[in-house]
CSV table of C-alpha atoms in Angstrom, one decimal:
chain,number,residue,atom,x,y,z
A,29,LYS,CA,0.1,0.3,-0.2
A,30,SER,CA,1.1,3.8,-0.4
A,31,PHE,CA,2.2,6.6,2.6
A,32,GLU,CA,-0.9,7.8,1.8
A,33,GLU,CA,-2.5,4.5,2.6
A,34,LEU,CA,-1.2,3.5,5.6
A,35,VAL,CA,-1.0,7.0,7.6
A,36,THR,CA,-4.9,7.7,6.8
A,37,ALA,CA,-5.8,4.2,8.0
A,38,GLY,CA,-3.0,5.1,11.0
A,39,ILE,CA,-4.8,7.9,11.8
A,40,VAL,CA,-8.6,7.5,11.3
A,41,ASN,CA,-7.5,4.5,14.3
A,42,ALA,CA,-5.5,6.6,16.2
A,43,LYS,CA,-9.0,9.0,16.2
A,44,LYS,CA,-12.0,6.5,16.8
A,45,ALA,CA,-9.3,5.5,19.7
A,46,ARG,CA,-8.7,9.3,21.0
A,47,ASP,CA,-12.9,9.6,20.6
A,48,THR,CA,-13.4,7.2,22.1
A,49,VAL,CA,-11.3,7.1,26.1
A,50,LYS,CA,-9.8,10.9,26.2
A,51,PRO,CA,-12.0,12.5,22.8
A,52,ASP,CA,-10.2,16.2,24.2
A,53,GLY,CA,-7.0,14.5,23.3
A,54,LEU,CA,-4.4,15.1,20.4
A,55,VAL,CA,-3.6,12.5,17.3
A,56,ALA,CA,0.4,12.5,16.3
A,57,LEU,CA,1.1,11.5,12.4
A,58,ASP,CA,4.7,9.6,14.5
A,59,VAL,CA,7.4,9.0,12.3
A,60,GLY,CA,10.3,7.0,12.8
A,61,PRO,CA,13.6,7.1,11.1
A,62,ILE,CA,14.1,6.4,7.4
A,63,GLY,CA,16.5,3.5,8.2
A,64,GLN,CA,19.3,4.7,5.8
A,65,LEU,CA,22.1,6.8,6.3
A,66,LEU,CA,22.4,9.5,4.7
A,67,GLU,CA,25.2,11.0,2.1
A,68,PRO,CA,27.7,11.0,2.7
A,69,THR,CA,28.1,8.5,5.8
A,70,GLY,CA,25.3,6.3,3.5
A,71,VAL,CA,23.7,6.6,-0.4
A,72,LEU,CA,20.5,8.4,0.1
A,73,SER,CA,20.5,12.2,-0.6
A,74,PHE,CA,19.5,14.4,1.1
A,75,GLU,CA,16.5,14.9,-0.6
A,76,GLU,CA,16.0,11.6,-1.3
A,77,ALA,CA,14.8,11.6,2.6
A,78,TYR,CA,13.3,14.7,2.4
A,79,ASP,CA,10.8,13.2,-0.6
A,80,MET,CA,10.4,10.7,1.6
A,81,TYR,CA,9.4,12.9,4.0
A,82,ALA,CA,7.3,14.4,2.6
A,83,GLU,CA,5.3,12.6,1.7
A,84,ILE,CA,4.6,11.2,4.8
A,85,VAL,CA,3.5,13.9,6.0
A,86,LYS,CA,1.1,15.4,3.2
A,87,ALA,CA,-1.0,11.7,4.1
A,88,GLY,CA,-0.6,13.0,7.8
A,89,ALA,CA,-1.5,16.1,7.4
A,90,ALA,CA,-4.7,16.0,5.3
A,91,ALA,CA,-6.1,13.1,7.5
A,92,GLY,CA,-6.8,15.3,10.1
A,93,ALA,CA,-3.5,15.2,12.2
A,94,ASP,CA,-2.8,17.3,15.2
A,95,LEU,CA,1.2,17.1,15.1
A,96,VAL,CA,3.9,15.1,13.5
A,97,VAL,CA,6.1,13.2,15.9
A,98,PHE,CA,9.3,12.5,14.9
A,99,GLU,CA,11.4,10.0,17.8
A,100,THR,CA,13.6,7.9,18.1
A,101,MET,CA,15.8,9.7,15.3
A,102,THR,CA,19.8,9.3,15.5
A,103,ASP,CA,21.2,10.5,13.0
A,104,LEU,CA,20.8,14.6,12.9
A,105,LEU,CA,21.2,15.2,9.1
A,106,ASP,CA,18.9,12.9,9.5
A,107,VAL,CA,16.5,14.6,11.3
A,108,LYS,CA,17.0,17.8,9.7
A,109,ALA,CA,15.3,16.7,6.4
A,110,ALA,CA,12.4,15.3,8.3
A,111,VAL,CA,11.6,18.9,10.2
A,112,LEU,CA,12.4,20.1,7.1
A,113,ALA,CA,9.6,18.3,5.7
A,114,ALA,CA,7.1,19.4,7.6
A,115,LYS,CA,7.4,23.0,8.2
A,116,GLU,CA,7.7,23.5,4.5
A,117,ASN,CA,4.5,20.8,3.3
A,118,SER,CA,2.2,21.4,6.6
A,119,ASP,CA,1.8,23.8,8.9
A,120,LEU,CA,2.1,21.5,11.8
A,121,PRO,CA,3.3,21.7,14.9
A,122,ILE,CA,6.6,19.7,14.8
A,123,VAL,CA,8.0,17.2,18.2
A,124,ALA,CA,11.5,16.2,17.6
A,125,THR,CA,13.2,13.0,20.0
A,126,MET,CA,16.8,11.5,18.8
A,127,THR,CA,18.2,8.2,20.5
A,128,PHE,CA,21.5,8.8,23.3
A,129,GLU,CA,23.0,5.9,24.2
A,130,GLN,CA,24.9,6.2,27.9
A,131,ASN,CA,27.8,7.8,26.1
A,132,MET,CA,25.8,10.7,25.6
A,133,ARG,CA,25.7,10.8,22.2
A,134,THR,CA,23.6,9.1,19.6
A,135,PHE,CA,24.5,5.6,17.2
A,136,THR,CA,25.8,8.1,14.6
A,137,GLY,CA,28.2,10.2,17.4
A,138,CYS,CA,25.8,13.8,17.4
A,139,SER,CA,25.7,14.9,20.5
A,140,ILE,CA,23.9,16.8,22.8
A,141,SER,CA,24.3,20.5,22.2
A,142,ALA,CA,24.5,19.6,18.1
A,143,MET,CA,20.4,18.1,18.5
A,144,ALA,CA,19.2,21.0,20.2
A,145,LEU,CA,21.4,24.2,18.2
A,146,THR,CA,20.5,22.6,15.3
A,147,LEU,CA,16.1,21.6,16.1
A,148,THR,CA,16.3,24.6,18.2
A,149,GLY,CA,17.5,26.6,14.5
A,150,LEU,CA,15.4,24.7,12.3
A,151,GLY,CA,12.5,26.3,14.7
A,152,VAL,CA,10.6,23.2,16.5
A,153,ASP,CA,8.7,23.4,18.9
A,154,ALA,CA,9.6,20.3,20.9
A,155,LEU,CA,12.4,18.1,21.1
A,156,GLY,CA,13.8,16.0,23.5
A,157,VAL,CA,15.0,12.1,24.3
A,158,ASN,CA,13.6,8.4,23.5
A,159,CYS,CA,14.2,5.5,23.4
A,160,SER,CA,17.8,3.1,24.3
A,161,LEU,CA,17.9,3.8,28.1
A,162,GLY,CA,15.4,4.1,31.5
A,163,PRO,CA,14.3,6.8,33.8
A,164,LYS,CA,17.1,6.6,35.8
A,165,GLU,CA,20.3,6.8,32.9
A,166,LEU,CA,18.2,9.4,30.7
A,167,GLU,CA,19.0,12.0,33.3
A,168,PRO,CA,23.1,12.9,32.6
A,169,VAL,CA,21.5,13.4,28.9
A,170,ILE,CA,18.7,15.6,29.8
A,171,GLU,CA,21.1,17.2,32.0
A,172,GLU,CA,23.2,18.5,28.8
A,173,LEU,CA,20.7,18.8,26.8
A,174,VAL,CA,18.6,21.8,29.2
A,175,LYS,CA,21.9,23.6,29.3
A,176,TRP,CA,21.5,24.3,25.0
A,177,THR,CA,18.1,25.1,25.2
A,178,ASN,CA,14.5,27.4,26.2
A,179,LEU,CA,12.1,25.0,23.9
A,180,PRO,CA,9.7,22.8,25.9
A,181,ILE,CA,11.1,19.2,27.2
A,182,VAL,CA,9.9,16.0,26.0
A,183,VAL,CA,11.1,13.0,28.3
A,184,LYS,CA,10.3,9.3,26.9
A,185,PRO,CA,12.1,7.3,28.4
A,186,ASN,CA,12.5,3.1,27.8
A,187,ALA,CA,11.0,0.8,31.4
A,188,GLY,CA,14.2,1.0,32.4
A,189,LEU,CA,17.2,-1.7,30.4
A,190,PRO,CA,15.9,-5.3,29.2
A,191,ASP,CA,17.5,-8.6,30.7
A,192,PRO,CA,20.0,-10.4,28.5
A,193,GLU,CA,18.7,-13.4,28.4
A,194,THR,CA,14.9,-12.4,29.1
A,195,ASN,CA,14.8,-9.3,27.2
A,196,LEU,CA,12.2,-8.4,30.0
A,197,TYR,CA,12.8,-4.2,31.4
A,198,ASN,CA,13.9,-3.7,34.4
A,199,VAL,CA,12.0,-1.4,36.2
A,200,THR,CA,8.2,-1.2,36.9
A,201,ALA,CA,5.4,1.0,36.0
A,202,ALA,CA,5.4,2.3,40.3
A,203,GLN,CA,9.3,3.1,39.8
A,204,PHE,CA,9.4,4.8,36.7
A,205,ALA,CA,6.8,6.9,37.8
A,206,ASP,CA,9.5,7.7,40.9
A,207,PHE,CA,12.0,8.2,39.1
A,208,MET,CA,10.3,10.5,36.1
A,209,LYS,CA,9.0,12.6,40.0
A,210,ASP,CA,12.6,13.5,40.4
A,211,LEU,CA,13.5,14.4,37.1
A,212,ARG,CA,10.5,17.5,37.1
A,213,LYS,CA,13.4,19.5,38.5
A,214,TYR,CA,14.6,19.7,35.3
A,215,GLY,CA,11.7,22.1,33.5
A,216,ILE,CA,10.6,19.0,31.4
A,217,LYS,CA,6.9,19.8,29.6
A,218,ILE,CA,6.0,16.3,27.8
A,219,PHE,CA,6.6,13.2,29.8
A,220,GLY,CA,5.6,9.7,28.5
A,221,GLY,CA,6.9,6.4,27.7
A,222,CYS,CA,8.9,4.1,25.4
A,223,CYS,CA,10.1,0.5,25.0
A,224,GLY,CA,8.7,-1.9,27.9
A,225,THR,CA,6.2,0.5,28.8
A,226,ASN,CA,2.3,0.1,29.0
A,227,PRO,CA,-0.3,2.3,29.7
A,228,GLU,CA,-0.7,0.6,33.2
A,229,PHE,CA,3.1,3.0,33.3
A,230,ILE,CA,1.8,6.0,31.9
A,231,LYS,CA,-1.3,5.8,34.6
A,232,GLU,CA,0.9,6.3,37.2
A,233,LEU,CA,3.5,9.3,35.6
A,234,SER,CA,0.0,11.1,34.9
A,235,GLU,CA,-1.5,9.9,39.0
A,236,MET,CA,2.3,11.4,39.7
A,237,LEU,CA,2.5,14.4,38.4
A,238,LYS,CA,-1.0,15.5,39.2
A,239,ARG,CA,-0.4,15.2,42.5
A,240,GLU,CA,3.2,16.0,42.4
A,241,GLY,CA,2.7,19.3,40.7
A,242,ASN,CA,5.0,20.0,37.5
A,243,PRO,CA,7.9,23.4,38.2
A,244,ALA,CA,8.0,25.5,35.1
A,245,ALA,CA,11.2,25.2,33.2
A,246,PRO,CA,12.9,28.3,34.2
A,247,HIS,CA,14.2,30.4,31.7
A,248,LYS,CA,17.8,30.1,30.2
A,249,TYR,CA,21.0,31.8,29.1
A,250,ILE,CA,21.6,29.3,26.1
A,251,PRO,CA,25.1,30.7,24.0
A,252,GLY,CA,25.9,30.8,20.7
A,253,ALA,CA,26.8,28.5,19.2
A,254,VAL,CA,27.8,26.7,15.4
A,255,CYS,CA,27.8,23.0,15.6
A,256,SER,CA,28.3,20.1,13.2
A,257,ALA,CA,26.8,16.7,14.1
A,258,THR,CA,30.1,16.3,16.4
A,259,SER,CA,31.4,19.1,18.2
A,260,THR,CA,30.0,22.4,19.3
A,261,VAL,CA,32.0,25.1,19.6
A,262,VAL,CA,30.7,28.1,21.4
A,263,VAL,CA,31.6,32.0,19.5
A,264,ASP,CA,31.8,33.9,22.0
A,265,GLU,CA,35.1,32.6,23.3
A,266,PRO,CA,38.5,33.0,21.2
A,267,ARG,CA,38.3,31.1,18.6
A,268,ILE,CA,40.7,30.8,15.3
A,269,ILE,CA,38.6,29.8,12.2
A,270,GLY,CA,41.5,28.1,9.7
A,271,GLU,CA,40.7,30.6,6.7
A,272,ARG,CA,43.1,28.7,3.5
A,273,ILE,CA,39.2,27.3,2.2
A,274,ASN,CA,38.9,29.7,-0.1
A,275,PRO,CA,40.8,30.3,-4.0
A,276,THR,CA,41.4,34.2,-2.8
A,277,GLY,CA,45.2,35.2,-3.7
A,278,LYS,CA,45.5,31.9,-3.3
A,279,LYS,CA,46.6,30.4,-6.3
A,280,LEU,CA,47.1,26.7,-6.1
A,281,PHE,CA,43.8,26.5,-4.7
A,282,LYS,CA,41.8,28.7,-7.9
A,283,GLU,CA,43.4,25.1,-9.9
A,284,ALA,CA,42.9,22.4,-7.9
A,285,LEU,CA,39.3,23.9,-8.0
A,286,LEU,CA,39.2,23.8,-11.8
A,287,ARG,CA,40.2,20.6,-12.0
A,288,HIS,CA,38.0,19.6,-8.8
A,289,ASP,CA,40.7,17.5,-6.4
A,290,MET,CA,39.0,17.4,-3.8
A,291,ASP,CA,42.1,16.1,-1.7
A,292,TYR,CA,44.2,19.2,-1.9
A,293,ILE,CA,41.2,20.6,-0.4
A,294,LEU,CA,40.2,18.5,1.8
A,295,GLY,CA,44.4,18.5,2.5
A,296,GLN,CA,43.8,22.4,3.1
A,297,ALA,CA,41.3,21.4,6.0
A,298,LEU,CA,42.8,19.2,8.1
A,299,GLU,CA,46.2,20.8,8.3
A,300,GLN,CA,44.1,23.1,9.7
A,301,ILE,CA,42.7,21.3,12.2
A,302,SER,CA,46.0,20.2,13.1
A,303,GLY,CA,47.1,23.9,13.2
A,304,GLY,CA,43.7,24.1,15.4
A,305,ALA,CA,41.6,26.3,14.5
A,306,ASP,CA,37.5,26.4,15.7
A,307,ILE,CA,36.4,26.1,12.3
A,308,LEU,CA,37.2,26.4,9.0
A,309,ASP,CA,35.7,28.9,5.8
A,310,VAL,CA,34.6,27.7,3.1
A,311,ASN,CA,34.6,30.0,0.0
A,312,VAL,CA,34.4,27.9,-3.6
A,313,GLY,CA,33.5,31.0,-5.0
A,314,LEU,CA,34.8,31.4,-9.1
A,315,PRO,CA,33.9,32.6,-12.3
A,316,ASP,CA,35.0,29.2,-14.0
A,317,ILE,CA,32.3,27.1,-11.8
A,318,ASP,CA,28.5,25.9,-10.2
A,319,GLU,CA,29.1,27.7,-7.2
A,320,PRO,CA,26.5,25.3,-5.5
A,321,ALA,CA,27.1,22.6,-6.5
A,322,MET,CA,30.7,22.7,-5.7
A,323,MET,CA,29.4,23.7,-1.9
A,324,LYS,CA,27.0,21.4,-1.8
A,325,GLU,CA,29.8,18.9,-2.8
A,326,VAL,CA,33.1,20.2,-0.6
A,327,ILE,CA,30.8,21.1,2.4
A,328,MET,CA,29.6,16.8,2.2
A,329,GLU,CA,33.0,16.1,1.5
A,330,LEU,CA,34.4,18.1,4.3
A,331,GLN,CA,31.7,16.7,7.1
A,332,SER,CA,32.7,13.1,5.9
A,333,VAL,CA,36.5,13.9,7.6
A,334,SER,CA,36.1,16.6,9.8
A,335,SER,CA,34.1,16.7,12.8
A,336,LEU,CA,34.7,20.6,13.3
A,337,PRO,CA,31.5,23.1,12.0
A,338,LEU,CA,32.4,24.5,9.3
A,339,GLN,CA,31.6,28.5,8.3
A,340,ILE,CA,29.3,29.5,4.9
A,341,ASP,CA,31.4,32.4,2.8
A,342,THR,CA,29.5,33.0,-0.1
A,343,VAL,CA,28.3,35.9,-1.8
A,344,ASP,CA,25.9,33.9,-3.4
A,345,ILE,CA,22.7,33.3,-2.5
A,346,THR,CA,21.6,30.2,-3.8
A,347,ALA,CA,25.0,28.7,-2.9
A,348,MET,CA,24.1,29.9,0.2
A,349,GLU,CA,21.0,28.2,1.1
A,350,ALA,CA,22.1,25.2,-1.3
A,351,ALA,CA,24.8,24.0,1.9
A,352,MET,CA,22.7,25.4,4.5
A,353,ARG,CA,20.1,22.7,3.7
A,354,ILE,CA,22.6,19.6,3.5
A,355,TYR,CA,25.0,21.0,6.7
A,356,ASN,CA,25.1,18.4,9.6
A,357,GLY,CA,25.1,20.9,11.9
A,358,LYS,CA,24.1,24.8,12.8
A,359,PRO,CA,26.8,26.3,10.8
A,360,MET,CA,28.1,30.1,10.5
A,361,VAL,CA,27.4,31.7,7.7
A,362,ASN,CA,29.1,34.8,6.1
A,363,SER,CA,27.6,36.3,5.5
A,364,VAL,CA,24.7,39.8,5.5
A,365,ASN,CA,25.7,43.2,4.9
A,366,GLY,CA,24.1,45.6,5.2
A,367,LYS,CA,21.8,46.6,2.4
A,368,GLN,CA,18.7,46.3,2.5
A,369,GLU,CA,18.7,44.0,-0.7
A,370,ASN,CA,20.7,42.2,1.1
A,371,MET,CA,19.4,41.2,4.7
A,372,ASP,CA,16.4,41.1,2.5
A,373,ALA,CA,17.6,37.9,0.5
A,374,VAL,CA,19.3,36.5,4.0
A,375,PHE,CA,18.2,36.8,6.7
A,376,PRO,CA,15.5,34.1,5.2
A,377,LEU,CA,18.0,31.5,4.9
A,378,ILE,CA,19.1,31.8,8.4
A,379,LYS,CA,15.6,31.8,10.5
A,380,ARG,CA,14.9,29.0,7.8
A,381,TYR,CA,17.7,26.7,8.6
A,382,GLY,CA,19.5,28.1,11.7
A,383,GLY,CA,22.1,29.8,12.1
A,384,VAL,CA,25.2,31.9,13.3
A,385,VAL,CA,25.5,35.1,11.3
A,386,ILE,CA,28.5,37.2,10.9
A,387,GLY,CA,27.0,41.2,9.7
A,388,LEU,CA,29.9,42.9,7.2
A,389,THR,CA,29.8,47.1,8.2
A,390,ILE,CA,28.4,48.2,4.5
A,391,ASP,CA,26.0,49.3,3.1
A,392,GLU,CA,24.7,51.2,0.0
A,393,ASP,CA,27.4,54.4,0.6
A,394,GLY,CA,29.5,51.5,0.6
A,395,ILE,CA,32.2,50.5,3.8
A,396,PRO,CA,31.8,53.9,6.9
A,397,ALA,CA,35.5,56.1,6.9
A,398,THR,CA,35.3,56.7,10.4
A,399,ALA,CA,34.4,53.8,13.2
A,400,ASP,CA,31.2,55.4,14.4
A,401,GLY,CA,30.0,54.5,11.0
A,402,ARG,CA,29.6,50.7,10.9
A,403,VAL,CA,29.1,51.3,14.4
A,404,ARG,CA,26.0,52.9,13.4
A,405,VAL,CA,25.4,49.7,10.6
A,406,ALA,CA,26.5,47.6,13.1
A,407,GLY,CA,22.5,48.6,14.8
A,408,LYS,CA,21.4,48.6,11.0
A,409,ILE,CA,22.5,45.1,10.1
A,410,ILE,CA,20.9,43.5,14.3
A,411,GLU,CA,17.7,45.5,14.5
A,412,GLU,CA,16.3,44.7,10.7
A,413,ALA,CA,17.4,41.1,12.2
A,414,LYS,CA,16.1,41.2,15.5
A,415,LYS,CA,12.7,41.5,13.0
A,416,TYR,CA,13.4,38.1,11.9
A,417,GLY,CA,13.4,36.9,15.5
A,418,ILE,CA,17.7,35.9,14.8
A,419,ASP,CA,18.2,36.9,18.5
A,420,LYS,CA,21.5,39.2,18.6
A,421,LYS,CA,24.0,35.4,20.6
A,422,ASP,CA,23.5,34.8,15.9
A,423,ILE,CA,24.8,37.3,15.0
A,424,VAL,CA,28.7,37.7,15.0
A,425,ILE,CA,30.0,42.0,13.5
A,426,ASP,CA,32.8,42.0,11.3
A,427,VAL,CA,33.9,46.2,10.7
A,428,LEU,CA,36.5,44.6,8.2
A,429,ALA,CA,40.1,45.0,8.6
A,430,MET,CA,41.1,47.3,5.4
A,431,THR,CA,44.5,47.7,4.6
A,432,ILE,CA,47.2,49.2,5.7
A,433,SER,CA,49.9,49.1,2.6
A,434,SER,CA,46.6,51.7,1.3
A,435,GLU,CA,44.5,53.6,4.1
A,436,PRO,CA,47.3,53.7,6.7
A,437,GLU,CA,44.9,55.0,9.2
A,438,GLY,CA,42.9,51.9,8.5
A,439,ALA,CA,43.8,49.7,11.9
A,440,LYS,CA,43.4,52.6,14.3
A,441,VAL,CA,40.0,53.2,12.4
A,442,THR,CA,38.9,49.3,12.7
A,443,LEU,CA,40.0,48.8,16.6
A,444,GLU,CA,38.0,51.8,17.3
A,445,ALA,CA,35.6,50.2,16.4
A,446,LEU,CA,35.7,46.8,17.3
A,447,LYS,CA,35.6,47.9,20.4
A,448,LYS,CA,32.8,50.3,20.3
A,449,VAL,CA,30.0,47.7,18.4
A,450,ARG,CA,31.5,45.3,22.2
A,451,GLU,CA,30.5,47.8,24.4
A,452,THR,CA,26.7,48.9,22.7
A,453,TYR,CA,26.0,46.0,21.4
A,454,GLY,CA,27.4,43.1,23.4
A,455,VAL,CA,27.6,41.6,20.3
A,456,CYS,CA,30.2,39.0,19.1
A,457,THR,CA,33.3,40.7,17.0
A,458,VAL,CA,34.8,39.0,14.5
A,459,LEU,CA,38.0,40.2,12.0
A,460,GLY,CA,40.0,38.6,8.3
A,461,VAL,CA,43.4,40.0,9.7
A,462,SER,CA,45.0,38.7,7.5
A,463,ASN,CA,43.4,41.6,5.5
A,464,ILE,CA,45.0,44.4,7.4
A,465,SER,CA,48.6,44.0,5.9
A,466,PHE,CA,47.9,42.8,2.0
A,467,GLY,CA,50.7,44.8,-0.4
A,468,LEU,CA,53.3,44.6,2.8
A,469,PRO,CA,56.1,42.9,3.1
A,470,ASP,CA,56.5,40.4,6.4
A,471,ARG,CA,53.1,40.2,6.3
A,472,GLN,CA,52.9,37.6,9.5
A,473,TYR,CA,55.1,40.0,11.9
A,474,VAL,CA,51.8,43.0,10.9
A,475,ASN,CA,48.8,40.0,11.1
A,476,THR,CA,50.2,38.6,15.0
A,477,ALA,CA,50.6,42.8,16.3
A,478,PHE,CA,47.0,43.3,14.7
A,479,LEU,CA,45.6,40.2,16.6
A,480,THR,CA,46.8,40.9,19.8
A,481,MET,CA,45.3,45.1,19.9
A,482,ALA,CA,42.6,43.3,18.4
A,483,ILE,CA,41.6,40.4,21.5
A,484,ALA,CA,43.2,43.3,23.5
A,485,ASN,CA,39.9,45.8,22.0
A,486,GLY,CA,37.2,43.5,21.6
A,487,LEU,CA,37.2,40.8,18.6
A,488,THR,CA,36.2,37.6,19.8
A,489,MET,CA,36.7,35.4,16.5
A,490,ALA,CA,40.1,36.0,13.9
A,491,ILE,CA,39.6,34.4,10.2
A,492,ALA,CA,42.6,34.0,10.1
A,493,ASN,CA,45.9,31.2,8.6
A,494,PRO,CA,45.4,28.1,11.8
A,495,SER,CA,49.4,27.1,10.5
A,496,GLN,CA,50.9,30.1,11.0
A,497,GLU,CA,52.6,29.4,14.8
A,498,LEU,CA,53.4,32.6,15.2
A,499,LEU,CA,49.7,33.7,15.3
A,500,MET,CA,48.4,31.1,17.1
A,501,ASN,CA,51.1,31.7,19.6
A,502,ALA,CA,50.5,34.8,20.1
A,503,ALA,CA,46.2,34.7,20.1
A,504,PHE,CA,47.2,32.1,22.8
A,505,ALA,CA,49.2,34.5,24.6
A,506,THR,CA,47.1,37.2,24.6
A,507,ASP,CA,43.9,35.1,25.9
A,508,MET,CA,46.8,34.1,29.2
A,509,LEU,CA,47.2,38.1,29.1
A,510,LEU,CA,43.6,39.0,30.1
A,511,HIS,CA,42.7,36.3,31.3
A,512,LYS,CA,40.2,34.7,28.8
A,513,ASP,CA,39.2,31.1,28.3
A,514,GLY,CA,39.1,29.2,25.4
């Protein structure tokens, strides 16, 4: 039978049961994983997975489901495809839960913070954990999860752990409810049961909650952060963004792009990882290539060999969306600027897919010559982002480093603007450090001095070459002298 027939029959039966036992209850379209790994780990493409989920969601919405629940997910990219399919093919509320082991990761290695950041960025209505563990064993997972999101939390544990000989679960209904009572302190919004539970477990759980009550979840500060599926980087601490996957001023890299030499590109990534980069910038813009297609391919290849979060660096809006759509995690996006047309194009993508966006202090009048002018443009970007519900913690301002060989006052203006932006708006900041020294001899010394001055004036992230030992050591030493963690 088709998805439509099966889903429709399931929703109809669920509604009959609901009308019999709880007429005011909701009927969820409950969807599990496809069962195949997505590229590059597996063979299923992102859009193939998306189409499968879209077919199910359309059928469920047409049959009258009240919400969509994606559960028992282990692959972050898989659940991303599912969530986008639900958001783009229905108006139903979305709940998404993943399955974590006692090592605090899913079967595919997804971390708790990565799940929370990515799904929150995608705009689900609630998220959480289900299956694999009992309520007692799930507590460390929940304790970590609530640090990374203010969305309603869902917890559906198993009835403890199964006995390896009998396959029976080792927690009774009364014990299950008692364990869940201890978890109320984390502000959980939705409680339930998974494998090994039955109506008796849910009855005990419901009676416990009616008897004991459930404290409201406190609103917490969640730091600005980017992530891959397995690694999270907080952006309000000193960070180095590796700059070498970029054809600007790099003849060999341009040739590698034109030859489609993926080994060379991945080699640049691995060298920067060895050098201590926290995030990798990815720019593949050349006139003679299909940038959206190349950007997608490079992003997927990089995520197959590196756990570092990536910075999607492009002025091509089509390439930007193509990369954000298949990115496995929450990316950094470089960039938006103060031109209204550009903000109208970029901010909807940040809202749809989630991400931390870099705002360049340039508008219709160009790059302001003064520090105050750049601060004004920064404010314009921050205010416009607010209209889309994009929080300040997900905005990083670049006040632009201008080469001092042509603008002798450029460094002074940049440093002044950097300090004022940080003090005025409290946002994180970033600079392309090597821009300051174009056309000069002994550039590494200029770059290193400028980086230490910028950190002292409020720089939190630097786009730089992590293979330059002098610069990296200077960054570490500056952080230490200013007593910054990183």
